[in-house]
Amino acid sequence: MVKGVTRQVVVVKSPAPKIDEAIFLLREPVAPEPSSEREVLRQALRVADEYILQNTPHGRRRRMVQPILFTLLGCGLASALWGAALFFSWPL
């Protein structure tokens, strides 16, 4: 409970069935001019996406699969280049 202080709140509704909404309490603006509503909403969505990626099973799987996928893709590309170099360097 916040007592005696007025706070700005951003509520982001989620399309995911397990997460209803994210509520962000905004601090007093540090800059002399306040950010636009669109910028505040964009930052709130970015923070919510990062939270979902770090704290849901789907996000954890995605973080595990991406490095493996990129490693396999890099190995395949290196093998293809190596094979092409060997193929074109052989005398006919």
Short mmCIF file of C-alpha atoms in Angstrom, two decimals, residues 4-89:
data_model
loop_
_atom_site.label_atom_id
_atom_site.label_comp_id
_atom_site.label_asym_id
_atom_site.label_seq_id
_atom_site.Cartn_x
_atom_site.Cartn_y
_atom_site.Cartn_z
CA GLY A 4 0.26 9.75 0.82
CA VAL A 5 2.00 9.53 -2.56
CA THR A 6 0.47 9.70 -5.98
CA ARG A 7 1.91 7.12 -8.38
CA GLN A 8 1.45 6.56 -12.08
CA VAL A 9 0.51 3.02 -13.04
CA VAL A 10 0.86 1.17 -16.35
CA VAL A 11 -1.25 -1.98 -16.74
CA VAL A 12 -0.30 -4.31 -19.61
CA LYS A 13 -2.83 -6.99 -20.52
CA SER A 14 -1.30 -10.27 -21.69
CA PRO A 15 -2.55 -12.44 -24.54
CA ALA A 16 -0.99 -15.46 -22.77
CA PRO A 17 -3.62 -17.52 -20.91
CA LYS A 18 -1.51 -18.10 -17.78
CA ILE A 19 -0.57 -14.46 -17.22
CA ASP A 20 -3.47 -12.04 -16.76
CA GLU A 21 -1.73 -8.70 -16.61
CA ALA A 22 1.43 -6.91 -15.57
CA ILE A 23 1.21 -3.84 -13.33
CA PHE A 24 4.06 -1.33 -13.31
CA LEU A 25 4.34 1.45 -10.72
CA LEU A 26 6.26 4.35 -12.22
CA ARG A 27 8.72 6.42 -10.22
CA GLU A 28 8.86 10.16 -10.35
CA PRO A 29 10.35 11.19 -13.71
CA VAL A 30 14.07 11.91 -13.45
CA ALA A 31 14.19 13.93 -16.66
CA PRO A 32 12.66 17.40 -16.64
CA GLU A 33 10.25 16.43 -19.41
CA PRO A 34 8.08 13.33 -18.95
CA SER A 35 8.33 10.49 -21.46
CA SER A 36 5.53 10.02 -23.92
CA GLU A 37 2.86 7.44 -23.16
CA ARG A 38 3.97 5.37 -26.13
CA GLU A 39 7.58 5.25 -24.84
CA VAL A 40 6.45 4.25 -21.33
CA LEU A 41 4.24 1.49 -22.75
CA ARG A 42 7.08 0.27 -25.02
CA GLN A 43 9.43 0.00 -22.04
CA ALA A 44 6.78 -1.78 -19.96
CA LEU A 45 6.20 -4.33 -22.74
CA ARG A 46 9.96 -4.91 -23.07
CA VAL A 47 10.29 -5.56 -19.33
CA ALA A 48 7.27 -7.89 -19.34
CA ASP A 49 8.68 -9.85 -22.31
CA GLU A 50 12.04 -10.25 -20.57
CA TYR A 51 10.30 -11.47 -17.42
CA ILE A 52 8.27 -14.02 -19.38
CA LEU A 53 11.37 -15.29 -21.20
CA GLN A 54 13.24 -15.75 -17.92
CA ASN A 55 10.45 -17.20 -15.79
CA THR A 56 8.34 -19.50 -17.97
CA PRO A 57 9.13 -22.99 -19.26
CA HIS A 58 8.70 -21.83 -22.86
CA GLY A 59 11.21 -19.04 -22.35
CA ARG A 60 13.72 -21.37 -20.71
CA ARG A 61 13.41 -23.86 -23.57
CA ARG A 62 13.88 -21.07 -26.09
CA ARG A 63 17.01 -19.85 -24.30
CA MET A 64 18.40 -23.41 -24.36
CA VAL A 65 17.50 -24.17 -27.99
CA GLN A 66 18.85 -20.99 -29.58
CA PRO A 67 22.56 -21.57 -28.74
CA ILE A 68 22.32 -25.21 -29.82
CA LEU A 69 20.63 -24.23 -33.08
CA PHE A 70 23.17 -21.52 -33.87
CA THR A 71 26.05 -23.87 -33.04
CA LEU A 72 24.72 -26.53 -35.39
CA LEU A 73 24.11 -23.92 -38.09
CA GLY A 74 27.67 -22.62 -37.72
CA CYS A 75 29.10 -26.15 -37.90
CA GLY A 76 27.07 -26.88 -41.03
CA LEU A 77 28.22 -23.66 -42.69
CA ALA A 78 31.88 -24.33 -41.78
CA SER A 79 31.59 -27.88 -43.14
CA ALA A 80 30.06 -26.63 -46.38
CA LEU A 81 32.83 -24.07 -46.86
CA TRP A 82 35.49 -26.66 -46.05
CA GLY A 83 33.93 -29.12 -48.52
CA ALA A 84 33.72 -26.46 -51.22
CA ALA A 85 37.37 -25.53 -50.69
CA LEU A 86 38.44 -29.18 -50.95
CA PHE A 87 36.24 -29.79 -54.01
CA PHE A 88 37.57 -26.81 -55.96
CA SER A 89 41.19 -27.39 -54.97
#
